[in-house]
Amino acid sequence: MAAALVGIAKLASESPVLEAKRRVQYFDLPTRRFIGRASGRKMPFEWTINPYRGCEFGCKYCYARYTHEFMELRETEQFEQQIYAKQFHPELFRAELRRVPRREGICIGSATDPYQPAERRFHITQRILEVFARDHGRTLSVTTKSDLVARDADLLRRIAEANTIHVFMTITTADDRLARILEPYAPRPELRLEAIRKLSSRGIGVVVLACPLMPLINDSLRNLEAVAVRAVAAGAQYMYGNPLFLKPCAQKAFFPMLDQHFPHLARKYRERYRESAFLKGSYPDMIRRRIEDVRNRYGLTSRPAEYLPDVPVEPEQLRLWK
């Protein structure tokens, strides 16, 4: 007899269907909390916000596939075909946000893309940003690989007037054919670059994430230079890249992709990732040097430039001053 579902698994099992497309279903997920603690110690932020569970882009290397397992959804395809839109209530979200110290960073999109196709229908990310547009003194980042982020360029500009904010745009390759293999349902690289142009023209700082870097697939100097040249032309100022992090949940999608498109690499990848999700040895050091060389050559920095926005004075401060 199967054990009774509890917690997030129970909520997911009871979530009604909002909409169904040919290959994707969207569900309405009750949510107790929107803001969570960052799990990784090396993260450059303390808090995370993920408006959706699951991601329609279907990236073969995605490390977040394990999050569907919390809902007892363990098939590889379920992560990209069963998308859960979290119920958003602005008043409850503002109450949550008040408990987050202003000095601590918040990342929107640490696990699943906040601008995946579901956002066109449900606007949850946009509604979250509207709350931040009325706040001040926050340090905020948005991570995506979607050109839909450009829709909110003016809203992001408003946030930047009183908060520190950067957009992190993932571009693993400038090669459309390779991108379609690695990220089958994500927007083409050129569309992402066009979004960078629009954001940069509004004064939004954009970081290009050339990661993950996969050995003998997209880690060549030629590939990194192609990304860097286009990123600079689009107005990006920063670039970062790191080696592929391949959790067991991601291996279920990544290894079949290798067997189909890169069979000559399949055995070596399985050997190297058998014991650990991280690559060890000299390879990570080589990648760090290569990324640094490309950044230096094209005038890109390793991290966003720090800036202090014009922070308005709170009414409470005025009362205390009087």
PDB file of C-alpha atoms in Angstrom:
ATOM      1  CA  MET A   1       0.000   0.000   0.000  1.00  0.00           C
ATOM      2  CA  ALA A   2       1.431   3.385  -1.034  1.00  0.00           C
ATOM      3  CA  ALA A   3       2.194   5.847   1.733  1.00  0.00           C
ATOM      4  CA  ALA A   4      -0.103   8.837   2.055  1.00  0.00           C
ATOM      5  CA  LEU A   5       1.206  12.006   0.471  1.00  0.00           C
ATOM      6  CA  VAL A   6       2.140  14.862   2.784  1.00  0.00           C
ATOM      7  CA  GLY A   7       3.476  18.403   2.517  1.00  0.00           C
ATOM      8  CA  ILE A   8       4.304  19.745  -0.923  1.00  0.00           C
ATOM      9  CA  ALA A   9       3.571  16.343  -2.518  1.00  0.00           C
ATOM     10  CA  LYS A  10       0.009  16.450  -1.184  1.00  0.00           C
ATOM     11  CA  LEU A  11      -0.475  20.049  -2.316  1.00  0.00           C
ATOM     12  CA  ALA A  12       0.819  19.190  -5.798  1.00  0.00           C
ATOM     13  CA  SER A  13      -1.445  16.155  -6.089  1.00  0.00           C
ATOM     14  CA  GLU A  14      -4.469  18.328  -5.283  1.00  0.00           C
ATOM     15  CA  SER A  15      -3.491  21.251  -7.522  1.00  0.00           C
ATOM     16  CA  PRO A  16      -6.074  21.945 -10.239  1.00  0.00           C
ATOM     17  CA  VAL A  17      -5.049  22.285 -13.868  1.00  0.00           C
ATOM     18  CA  LEU A  18      -4.990  25.930 -14.972  1.00  0.00           C
ATOM     19  CA  GLU A  19      -4.298  25.232 -18.626  1.00  0.00           C
ATOM     20  CA  ALA A  20      -3.096  22.409 -20.846  1.00  0.00           C
ATOM     21  CA  LYS A  21      -1.060  22.661 -24.035  1.00  0.00           C
ATOM     22  CA  ARG A  22       0.124  19.955 -26.374  1.00  0.00           C
ATOM     23  CA  ARG A  23       3.115  18.924 -24.254  1.00  0.00           C
ATOM     24  CA  VAL A  24       2.725  20.956 -21.058  1.00  0.00           C
ATOM     25  CA  GLN A  25       0.203  21.251 -18.252  1.00  0.00           C
ATOM     26  CA  TYR A  26       0.057  24.209 -15.858  1.00  0.00           C
ATOM     27  CA  PHE A  27      -1.146  23.686 -12.296  1.00  0.00           C
ATOM     28  CA  ASP A  28      -2.282  26.094  -9.587  1.00  0.00           C
ATOM     29  CA  LEU A  29      -0.097  25.435  -6.523  1.00  0.00           C
ATOM     30  CA  PRO A  30      -0.989  26.784  -3.048  1.00  0.00           C
ATOM     31  CA  THR A  31       2.116  28.304  -1.487  1.00  0.00           C
ATOM     32  CA  ARG A  32       2.873  28.906   2.169  1.00  0.00           C
ATOM     33  CA  ARG A  33       6.120  30.788   1.543  1.00  0.00           C
ATOM     34  CA  PHE A  34       7.590  32.510  -1.495  1.00  0.00           C
ATOM     35  CA  ILE A  35      10.978  33.440  -0.060  1.00  0.00           C
ATOM     36  CA  GLY A  36      13.382  30.696   1.003  1.00  0.00           C
ATOM     37  CA  ARG A  37      16.887  30.494   2.383  1.00  0.00           C
ATOM     38  CA  ALA A  38      19.631  29.849  -0.176  1.00  0.00           C
ATOM     39  CA  SER A  39      20.888  26.292   0.288  1.00  0.00           C
ATOM     40  CA  GLY A  40      24.429  26.674  -1.055  1.00  0.00           C
ATOM     41  CA  ARG A  41      27.101  28.215   1.149  1.00  0.00           C
ATOM     42  CA  LYS A  42      28.951  29.703  -1.826  1.00  0.00           C
ATOM     43  CA  MET A  43      25.924  31.498  -3.219  1.00  0.00           C
ATOM     44  CA  PRO A  44      26.331  35.278  -3.588  1.00  0.00           C
ATOM     45  CA  PHE A  45      22.868  35.777  -2.052  1.00  0.00           C
ATOM     46  CA  GLU A  46      21.066  34.676   1.098  1.00  0.00           C
ATOM     47  CA  TRP A  47      17.476  34.333  -0.133  1.00  0.00           C
ATOM     48  CA  THR A  48      15.748  32.839  -3.167  1.00  0.00           C
ATOM     49  CA  ILE A  49      12.424  33.293  -4.933  1.00  0.00           C
ATOM     50  CA  ASN A  50      11.172  30.834  -7.550  1.00  0.00           C
ATOM     51  CA  PRO A  51       7.708  31.750  -8.868  1.00  0.00           C
ATOM     52  CA  TYR A  52       7.293  28.382 -10.624  1.00  0.00           C
ATOM     53  CA  ARG A  53       8.050  24.751  -9.901  1.00  0.00           C
ATOM     54  CA  GLY A  54       9.331  22.914 -12.947  1.00  0.00           C
ATOM     55  CA  CYS A  55      10.676  24.562 -16.078  1.00  0.00           C
ATOM     56  CA  GLU A  56       9.420  24.233 -19.616  1.00  0.00           C
ATOM     57  CA  PHE A  57      12.788  24.995 -21.242  1.00  0.00           C
ATOM     58  CA  GLY A  58      13.943  21.394 -20.768  1.00  0.00           C
ATOM     59  CA  CYS A  59      17.666  22.151 -20.443  1.00  0.00           C
ATOM     60  CA  LYS A  60      19.491  18.829 -20.444  1.00  0.00           C
ATOM     61  CA  TYR A  61      21.952  19.897 -17.745  1.00  0.00           C
ATOM     62  CA  CYS A  62      19.426  21.404 -15.304  1.00  0.00           C
ATOM     63  CA  TYR A  63      20.376  20.727 -11.669  1.00  0.00           C
ATOM     64  CA  ALA A  64      16.909  21.672 -10.365  1.00  0.00           C
ATOM     65  CA  ARG A  65      15.119  18.586 -11.674  1.00  0.00           C
ATOM     66  CA  TYR A  66      15.337  17.041  -8.207  1.00  0.00           C
ATOM     67  CA  THR A  67      12.829  19.605  -6.899  1.00  0.00           C
ATOM     68  CA  HIS A  68       9.981  17.716  -8.570  1.00  0.00           C
ATOM     69  CA  GLU A  69      10.945  14.655  -6.541  1.00  0.00           C
ATOM     70  CA  PHE A  70       9.697  16.480  -3.429  1.00  0.00           C
ATOM     71  CA  MET A  71       6.271  16.274  -5.058  1.00  0.00           C
ATOM     72  CA  GLU A  72       6.748  12.553  -5.834  1.00  0.00           C
ATOM     73  CA  LEU A  73       7.160  13.351  -9.531  1.00  0.00           C
ATOM     74  CA  ARG A  74      10.231  11.350 -10.502  1.00  0.00           C
ATOM     75  CA  GLU A  75       9.973  10.920 -14.268  1.00  0.00           C
ATOM     76  CA  THR A  76      12.490  13.085 -16.133  1.00  0.00           C
ATOM     77  CA  GLU A  77       9.880  14.562 -18.460  1.00  0.00           C
ATOM     78  CA  GLN A  78       7.573  15.604 -15.624  1.00  0.00           C
ATOM     79  CA  PHE A  79       9.902  18.434 -14.615  1.00  0.00           C
ATOM     80  CA  GLU A  80       9.451  20.145 -17.983  1.00  0.00           C
ATOM     81  CA  GLN A  81       5.876  19.062 -18.717  1.00  0.00           C
ATOM     82  CA  GLN A  82       4.128  19.643 -15.375  1.00  0.00           C
ATOM     83  CA  ILE A  83       4.632  23.264 -14.416  1.00  0.00           C
ATOM     84  CA  TYR A  84       3.286  24.560 -11.101  1.00  0.00           C
ATOM     85  CA  ALA A  85       2.434  28.252 -10.850  1.00  0.00           C
ATOM     86  CA  LYS A  86       2.566  29.363  -7.229  1.00  0.00           C
ATOM     87  CA  GLN A  87      -0.446  31.254  -5.935  1.00  0.00           C
ATOM     88  CA  PHE A  88       0.663  34.820  -5.335  1.00  0.00           C
ATOM     89  CA  HIS A  89      -0.866  37.213  -2.814  1.00  0.00           C
ATOM     90  CA  PRO A  90       0.884  40.618  -2.721  1.00  0.00           C
ATOM     91  CA  GLU A  91      -0.039  41.360   0.903  1.00  0.00           C
ATOM     92  CA  LEU A  92       1.338  38.042   2.166  1.00  0.00           C
ATOM     93  CA  PHE A  93       4.455  38.461   0.034  1.00  0.00           C
ATOM     94  CA  ARG A  94       5.085  41.941   1.426  1.00  0.00           C
ATOM     95  CA  ALA A  95       4.766  40.546   4.953  1.00  0.00           C
ATOM     96  CA  GLU A  96       7.351  37.878   4.108  1.00  0.00           C
ATOM     97  CA  LEU A  97       9.662  40.443   2.574  1.00  0.00           C
ATOM     98  CA  ARG A  98       9.568  42.619   5.699  1.00  0.00           C
ATOM     99  CA  ARG A  99      11.224  39.776   7.606  1.00  0.00           C
ATOM    100  CA  VAL A 100      14.206  39.697   5.209  1.00  0.00           C
ATOM    101  CA  PRO A 101      17.052  42.000   6.318  1.00  0.00           C
ATOM    102  CA  ARG A 102      17.734  44.649   3.695  1.00  0.00           C
ATOM    103  CA  ARG A 103      21.462  43.960   3.738  1.00  0.00           C
ATOM    104  CA  GLU A 104      20.925  40.369   2.528  1.00  0.00           C
ATOM    105  CA  GLY A 105      20.705  39.539  -1.192  1.00  0.00           C
ATOM    106  CA  ILE A 106      17.700  37.998  -2.923  1.00  0.00           C
ATOM    107  CA  CYS A 107      17.822  35.985  -6.165  1.00  0.00           C
ATOM    108  CA  ILE A 108      14.736  35.487  -8.328  1.00  0.00           C
ATOM    109  CA  GLY A 109      15.169  32.354 -10.434  1.00  0.00           C
ATOM    110  CA  SER A 110      17.774  30.372  -8.497  1.00  0.00           C
ATOM    111  CA  ALA A 111      16.220  27.027  -9.498  1.00  0.00           C
ATOM    112  CA  THR A 112      13.628  27.450 -12.250  1.00  0.00           C
ATOM    113  CA  ASP A 113      13.383  30.196 -14.836  1.00  0.00           C
ATOM    114  CA  PRO A 114      11.122  33.062 -13.707  1.00  0.00           C
ATOM    115  CA  TYR A 115      10.523  34.038 -17.351  1.00  0.00           C
ATOM    116  CA  GLN A 116       9.646  30.654 -18.788  1.00  0.00           C
ATOM    117  CA  PRO A 117       6.516  30.480 -21.011  1.00  0.00           C
ATOM    118  CA  ALA A 118       4.232  30.173 -17.974  1.00  0.00           C
ATOM    119  CA  GLU A 119       5.097  33.780 -17.114  1.00  0.00           C
ATOM    120  CA  ARG A 120       3.362  35.000 -20.291  1.00  0.00           C
ATOM    121  CA  ARG A 121       0.136  33.526 -18.908  1.00  0.00           C
ATOM    122  CA  PHE A 122       0.350  34.084 -15.163  1.00  0.00           C
ATOM    123  CA  HIS A 123       2.609  37.166 -14.677  1.00  0.00           C
ATOM    124  CA  ILE A 124       3.776  36.016 -11.238  1.00  0.00           C
ATOM    125  CA  THR A 125       7.341  37.284 -11.702  1.00  0.00           C
ATOM    126  CA  GLN A 126       6.017  40.626 -12.884  1.00  0.00           C
ATOM    127  CA  ARG A 127       3.763  40.924  -9.830  1.00  0.00           C
ATOM    128  CA  ILE A 128       6.689  40.121  -7.534  1.00  0.00           C
ATOM    129  CA  LEU A 129       8.795  42.818  -9.189  1.00  0.00           C
ATOM    130  CA  GLU A 130       5.957  45.314  -8.747  1.00  0.00           C
ATOM    131  CA  VAL A 131       6.270  44.803  -4.987  1.00  0.00           C
ATOM    132  CA  PHE A 132      10.024  45.431  -5.158  1.00  0.00           C
ATOM    133  CA  ALA A 133       9.368  48.590  -7.192  1.00  0.00           C
ATOM    134  CA  ARG A 134       7.661  50.026  -4.091  1.00  0.00           C
ATOM    135  CA  ASP A 135      10.495  48.966  -1.781  1.00  0.00           C
ATOM    136  CA  HIS A 136      13.994  50.352  -1.341  1.00  0.00           C
ATOM    137  CA  GLY A 137      17.462  49.386  -0.155  1.00  0.00           C
ATOM    138  CA  ARG A 138      17.267  45.813  -1.449  1.00  0.00           C
ATOM    139  CA  THR A 139      19.989  43.858  -3.263  1.00  0.00           C
ATOM    140  CA  LEU A 140      18.231  41.858  -5.944  1.00  0.00           C
ATOM    141  CA  SER A 141      19.146  39.694  -8.933  1.00  0.00           C
ATOM    142  CA  VAL A 142      17.101  37.988 -11.634  1.00  0.00           C
ATOM    143  CA  THR A 143      18.469  34.888 -13.384  1.00  0.00           C
ATOM    144  CA  THR A 144      16.967  33.774 -16.699  1.00  0.00           C
ATOM    145  CA  LYS A 145      17.653  32.546 -20.198  1.00  0.00           C
ATOM    146  CA  SER A 146      14.528  34.120 -21.659  1.00  0.00           C
ATOM    147  CA  ASP A 147      14.091  37.238 -23.747  1.00  0.00           C
ATOM    148  CA  LEU A 148      10.746  37.766 -21.970  1.00  0.00           C
ATOM    149  CA  VAL A 149      12.660  39.601 -19.241  1.00  0.00           C
ATOM    150  CA  ALA A 150      12.857  42.581 -21.624  1.00  0.00           C
ATOM    151  CA  ARG A 151       9.087  42.991 -21.224  1.00  0.00           C
ATOM    152  CA  ASP A 152       9.779  44.267 -17.724  1.00  0.00           C
ATOM    153  CA  ALA A 153      12.664  46.599 -18.640  1.00  0.00           C
ATOM    154  CA  ASP A 154      10.850  49.721 -17.415  1.00  0.00           C
ATOM    155  CA  LEU A 155       9.761  47.980 -14.212  1.00  0.00           C
ATOM    156  CA  LEU A 156      13.343  46.847 -13.557  1.00  0.00           C
ATOM    157  CA  ARG A 157      14.510  50.409 -14.166  1.00  0.00           C
ATOM    158  CA  ARG A 158      12.087  51.641 -11.497  1.00  0.00           C
ATOM    159  CA  ILE A 159      13.429  49.057  -9.056  1.00  0.00           C
ATOM    160  CA  ALA A 160      16.996  50.147  -9.813  1.00  0.00           C
ATOM    161  CA  GLU A 161      16.204  53.713  -8.755  1.00  0.00           C
ATOM    162  CA  ALA A 162      16.000  52.680  -5.100  1.00  0.00           C
ATOM    163  CA  ASN A 163      17.514  49.175  -5.012  1.00  0.00           C
ATOM    164  CA  THR A 164      20.596  47.411  -6.331  1.00  0.00           C
ATOM    165  CA  ILE A 165      19.515  45.039  -9.101  1.00  0.00           C
ATOM    166  CA  HIS A 166      21.223  43.030 -11.850  1.00  0.00           C
ATOM    167  CA  VAL A 167      19.923  40.627 -14.481  1.00  0.00           C
ATOM    168  CA  PHE A 168      21.900  37.438 -15.049  1.00  0.00           C
ATOM    169  CA  MET A 169      21.311  36.140 -18.583  1.00  0.00           C
ATOM    170  CA  THR A 170      22.472  32.603 -19.328  1.00  0.00           C
ATOM    171  CA  ILE A 171      24.056  32.139 -22.753  1.00  0.00           C
ATOM    172  CA  THR A 172      25.913  28.839 -22.975  1.00  0.00           C
ATOM    173  CA  THR A 173      26.682  29.222 -26.664  1.00  0.00           C
ATOM    174  CA  ALA A 174      26.120  31.572 -29.591  1.00  0.00           C
ATOM    175  CA  ASP A 175      25.534  28.547 -31.857  1.00  0.00           C
ATOM    176  CA  ASP A 176      21.795  28.107 -32.453  1.00  0.00           C
ATOM    177  CA  ARG A 177      22.171  24.456 -33.424  1.00  0.00           C
ATOM    178  CA  LEU A 178      24.070  23.557 -30.264  1.00  0.00           C
ATOM    179  CA  ALA A 179      21.719  25.616 -28.100  1.00  0.00           C
ATOM    180  CA  ARG A 180      18.753  23.698 -29.491  1.00  0.00           C
ATOM    181  CA  ILE A 181      20.385  20.418 -28.418  1.00  0.00           C
ATOM    182  CA  LEU A 182      21.304  21.589 -24.922  1.00  0.00           C
ATOM    183  CA  GLU A 183      18.275  23.819 -24.215  1.00  0.00           C
ATOM    184  CA  PRO A 184      15.606  22.526 -26.597  1.00  0.00           C
ATOM    185  CA  TYR A 185      12.731  24.858 -25.638  1.00  0.00           C
ATOM    186  CA  ALA A 186      14.614  27.969 -24.513  1.00  0.00           C
ATOM    187  CA  PRO A 187      14.722  31.142 -26.642  1.00  0.00           C
ATOM    188  CA  ARG A 188      17.495  31.313 -29.246  1.00  0.00           C
ATOM    189  CA  PRO A 189      20.768  32.986 -28.154  1.00  0.00           C
ATOM    190  CA  GLU A 190      20.144  35.956 -30.465  1.00  0.00           C
ATOM    191  CA  LEU A 191      16.799  36.633 -28.766  1.00  0.00           C
ATOM    192  CA  ARG A 192      18.537  36.677 -25.383  1.00  0.00           C
ATOM    193  CA  LEU A 193      21.163  39.069 -26.733  1.00  0.00           C
ATOM    194  CA  GLU A 194      18.421  41.363 -28.005  1.00  0.00           C
ATOM    195  CA  ALA A 195      16.942  41.358 -24.492  1.00  0.00           C
ATOM    196  CA  ILE A 196      20.356  42.361 -23.125  1.00  0.00           C
ATOM    197  CA  ARG A 197      20.393  45.279 -25.585  1.00  0.00           C
ATOM    198  CA  LYS A 198      17.019  46.489 -24.355  1.00  0.00           C
ATOM    199  CA  LEU A 199      17.905  46.118 -20.671  1.00  0.00           C
ATOM    200  CA  SER A 200      21.273  47.805 -21.122  1.00  0.00           C
ATOM    201  CA  SER A 201      19.641  50.707 -22.919  1.00  0.00           C
ATOM    202  CA  ARG A 202      17.499  51.225 -19.792  1.00  0.00           C
ATOM    203  CA  GLY A 203      20.595  51.309 -17.606  1.00  0.00           C
ATOM    204  CA  ILE A 204      20.121  47.813 -16.141  1.00  0.00           C
ATOM    205  CA  GLY A 205      23.387  45.998 -15.419  1.00  0.00           C
ATOM    206  CA  VAL A 206      23.492  42.615 -17.165  1.00  0.00           C
ATOM    207  CA  VAL A 207      25.746  39.671 -16.308  1.00  0.00           C
ATOM    208  CA  VAL A 208      26.207  36.999 -18.981  1.00  0.00           C
ATOM    209  CA  LEU A 209      26.381  33.514 -17.494  1.00  0.00           C
ATOM    210  CA  ALA A 210      28.323  31.321 -19.912  1.00  0.00           C
ATOM    211  CA  CYS A 211      27.541  28.271 -17.868  1.00  0.00           C
ATOM    212  CA  PRO A 212      27.518  25.472 -17.431  1.00  0.00           C
ATOM    213  CA  LEU A 213      30.670  24.828 -19.441  1.00  0.00           C
ATOM    214  CA  MET A 214      30.651  21.240 -20.663  1.00  0.00           C
ATOM    215  CA  PRO A 215      33.961  19.578 -21.597  1.00  0.00           C
ATOM    216  CA  LEU A 216      34.444  19.335 -25.371  1.00  0.00           C
ATOM    217  CA  ILE A 217      30.908  20.621 -26.004  1.00  0.00           C
ATOM    218  CA  ASN A 218      30.817  24.358 -25.281  1.00  0.00           C
ATOM    219  CA  ASP A 219      34.010  25.015 -23.295  1.00  0.00           C
ATOM    220  CA  SER A 220      36.282  25.893 -26.217  1.00  0.00           C
ATOM    221  CA  LEU A 221      38.015  29.253 -26.431  1.00  0.00           C
ATOM    222  CA  ARG A 222      36.233  29.797 -29.746  1.00  0.00           C
ATOM    223  CA  ASN A 223      32.790  29.322 -28.154  1.00  0.00           C
ATOM    224  CA  LEU A 224      33.571  31.583 -25.199  1.00  0.00           C
ATOM    225  CA  GLU A 225      34.931  34.302 -27.460  1.00  0.00           C
ATOM    226  CA  ALA A 226      31.812  34.136 -29.639  1.00  0.00           C
ATOM    227  CA  VAL A 227      29.625  34.634 -26.558  1.00  0.00           C
ATOM    228  CA  ALA A 228      31.844  37.431 -25.234  1.00  0.00           C
ATOM    229  CA  VAL A 229      31.912  39.361 -28.536  1.00  0.00           C
ATOM    230  CA  ARG A 230      28.139  39.301 -28.829  1.00  0.00           C
ATOM    231  CA  ALA A 231      27.631  40.072 -25.138  1.00  0.00           C
ATOM    232  CA  VAL A 232      29.807  43.191 -25.362  1.00  0.00           C
ATOM    233  CA  ALA A 233      28.054  44.321 -28.539  1.00  0.00           C
ATOM    234  CA  ALA A 234      24.700  43.955 -26.741  1.00  0.00           C
ATOM    235  CA  GLY A 235      25.838  46.090 -23.819  1.00  0.00           C
ATOM    236  CA  ALA A 236      26.684  43.501 -21.178  1.00  0.00           C
ATOM    237  CA  GLN A 237      29.474  44.494 -18.819  1.00  0.00           C
ATOM    238  CA  TYR A 238      30.156  41.285 -16.957  1.00  0.00           C
ATOM    239  CA  MET A 239      30.677  37.583 -17.735  1.00  0.00           C
ATOM    240  CA  TYR A 240      30.974  34.469 -15.610  1.00  0.00           C
ATOM    241  CA  GLY A 241      31.315  30.768 -16.320  1.00  0.00           C
ATOM    242  CA  ASN A 242      31.870  27.539 -14.408  1.00  0.00           C
ATOM    243  CA  PRO A 243      32.110  23.815 -15.182  1.00  0.00           C
ATOM    244  CA  LEU A 244      29.084  21.567 -15.499  1.00  0.00           C
ATOM    245  CA  PHE A 245      27.547  20.515 -12.165  1.00  0.00           C
ATOM    246  CA  LEU A 246      25.778  17.236 -12.902  1.00  0.00           C
ATOM    247  CA  LYS A 247      23.533  15.876 -10.178  1.00  0.00           C
ATOM    248  CA  PRO A 248      22.071  12.350 -10.589  1.00  0.00           C
ATOM    249  CA  CYS A 249      18.664  13.857 -11.416  1.00  0.00           C
ATOM    250  CA  ALA A 250      20.249  15.806 -14.299  1.00  0.00           C
ATOM    251  CA  GLN A 251      22.195  12.784 -15.521  1.00  0.00           C
ATOM    252  CA  LYS A 252      18.882  11.146 -16.431  1.00  0.00           C
ATOM    253  CA  ALA A 253      18.367  13.803 -19.112  1.00  0.00           C
ATOM    254  CA  PHE A 254      21.994  14.637 -19.899  1.00  0.00           C
ATOM    255  CA  PHE A 255      23.399  11.178 -20.601  1.00  0.00           C
ATOM    256  CA  PRO A 256      20.704  10.223 -23.176  1.00  0.00           C
ATOM    257  CA  MET A 257      21.441  13.553 -24.911  1.00  0.00           C
ATOM    258  CA  LEU A 258      25.116  12.581 -25.051  1.00  0.00           C
ATOM    259  CA  ASP A 259      24.277   9.144 -26.437  1.00  0.00           C
ATOM    260  CA  GLN A 260      22.299  10.746 -29.237  1.00  0.00           C
ATOM    261  CA  HIS A 261      24.397  13.775 -30.145  1.00  0.00           C
ATOM    262  CA  PHE A 262      27.875  13.204 -28.668  1.00  0.00           C
ATOM    263  CA  PRO A 263      28.316   9.415 -28.447  1.00  0.00           C
ATOM    264  CA  HIS A 264      32.113   9.743 -28.527  1.00  0.00           C
ATOM    265  CA  LEU A 265      31.950  11.645 -25.227  1.00  0.00           C
ATOM    266  CA  ALA A 266      29.355   9.531 -23.423  1.00  0.00           C
ATOM    267  CA  ARG A 267      31.676   7.006 -21.757  1.00  0.00           C
ATOM    268  CA  LYS A 268      34.100   9.647 -20.515  1.00  0.00           C
ATOM    269  CA  TYR A 269      31.335  11.764 -19.005  1.00  0.00           C
ATOM    270  CA  ARG A 270      29.883   8.765 -17.189  1.00  0.00           C
ATOM    271  CA  GLU A 271      33.295   7.965 -15.761  1.00  0.00           C
ATOM    272  CA  ARG A 272      34.063  11.511 -14.654  1.00  0.00           C
ATOM    273  CA  TYR A 273      30.661  12.074 -13.000  1.00  0.00           C
ATOM    274  CA  ARG A 274      30.297   8.617 -11.475  1.00  0.00           C
ATOM    275  CA  GLU A 275      31.549   9.563  -8.017  1.00  0.00           C
ATOM    276  CA  SER A 276      30.723  13.253  -7.807  1.00  0.00           C
ATOM    277  CA  ALA A 277      28.477  15.901  -9.348  1.00  0.00           C
ATOM    278  CA  PHE A 278      31.533  18.177  -9.536  1.00  0.00           C
ATOM    279  CA  LEU A 279      34.499  17.802 -11.852  1.00  0.00           C
ATOM    280  CA  LYS A 280      37.798  17.526 -10.029  1.00  0.00           C
ATOM    281  CA  GLY A 281      41.438  17.777 -10.997  1.00  0.00           C
ATOM    282  CA  SER A 282      42.981  20.413 -13.250  1.00  0.00           C
ATOM    283  CA  TYR A 283      39.925  21.028 -15.436  1.00  0.00           C
ATOM    284  CA  PRO A 284      38.156  23.592 -13.174  1.00  0.00           C
ATOM    285  CA  ASP A 285      41.380  25.581 -12.866  1.00  0.00           C
ATOM    286  CA  MET A 286      41.825  25.572 -16.626  1.00  0.00           C
ATOM    287  CA  ILE A 287      38.280  26.856 -17.100  1.00  0.00           C
ATOM    288  CA  ARG A 288      38.808  29.652 -14.581  1.00  0.00           C
ATOM    289  CA  ARG A 289      41.923  30.780 -16.423  1.00  0.00           C
ATOM    290  CA  ARG A 290      40.179  30.591 -19.800  1.00  0.00           C
ATOM    291  CA  ILE A 291      37.196  32.620 -18.617  1.00  0.00           C
ATOM    292  CA  GLU A 292      39.480  35.212 -17.057  1.00  0.00           C
ATOM    293  CA  ASP A 293      41.478  35.474 -20.266  1.00  0.00           C
ATOM    294  CA  VAL A 294      38.352  36.007 -22.361  1.00  0.00           C
ATOM    295  CA  ARG A 295      36.998  38.608 -19.928  1.00  0.00           C
ATOM    296  CA  ASN A 296      40.243  40.535 -19.969  1.00  0.00           C
ATOM    297  CA  ARG A 297      40.507  40.388 -23.741  1.00  0.00           C
ATOM    298  CA  TYR A 298      37.021  41.788 -24.321  1.00  0.00           C
ATOM    299  CA  GLY A 299      36.781  44.191 -21.396  1.00  0.00           C
ATOM    300  CA  LEU A 300      34.302  42.203 -19.308  1.00  0.00           C
ATOM    301  CA  THR A 301      34.456  42.020 -15.514  1.00  0.00           C
ATOM    302  CA  SER A 302      33.944  38.983 -13.296  1.00  0.00           C
ATOM    303  CA  ARG A 303      31.113  40.383 -11.189  1.00  0.00           C
ATOM    304  CA  PRO A 304      28.535  43.161 -11.291  1.00  0.00           C
ATOM    305  CA  ALA A 305      29.738  46.638 -10.503  1.00  0.00           C
ATOM    306  CA  GLU A 306      28.605  47.780  -7.084  1.00  0.00           C
ATOM    307  CA  TYR A 307      26.490  50.909  -6.990  1.00  0.00           C
ATOM    308  CA  LEU A 308      24.316  52.748  -4.497  1.00  0.00           C
ATOM    309  CA  PRO A 309      20.915  53.849  -5.786  1.00  0.00           C
ATOM    310  CA  ASP A 310      19.182  56.956  -4.542  1.00  0.00           C
ATOM    311  CA  VAL A 311      17.368  55.486  -1.543  1.00  0.00           C
ATOM    312  CA  PRO A 312      14.329  57.488  -0.388  1.00  0.00           C
ATOM    313  CA  VAL A 313      13.847  58.302   3.273  1.00  0.00           C
ATOM    314  CA  GLU A 314      11.165  56.260   5.012  1.00  0.00           C
ATOM    315  CA  PRO A 315       8.210  58.079   6.618  1.00  0.00           C
ATOM    316  CA  GLU A 316       9.153  56.496   9.949  1.00  0.00           C
ATOM    317  CA  GLN A 317      12.586  58.100   9.728  1.00  0.00           C
ATOM    318  CA  LEU A 318      10.982  61.493   9.212  1.00  0.00           C
ATOM    319  CA  ARG A 319       8.784  61.005  12.271  1.00  0.00           C
ATOM    320  CA  LEU A 320      11.764  60.056  14.410  1.00  0.00           C
ATOM    321  CA  TRP A 321      13.706  63.091  13.154  1.00  0.00           C
ATOM    322  CA  LYS A 322      10.875  65.378  14.169  1.00  0.00           C
TER     323      LYS A 322
END
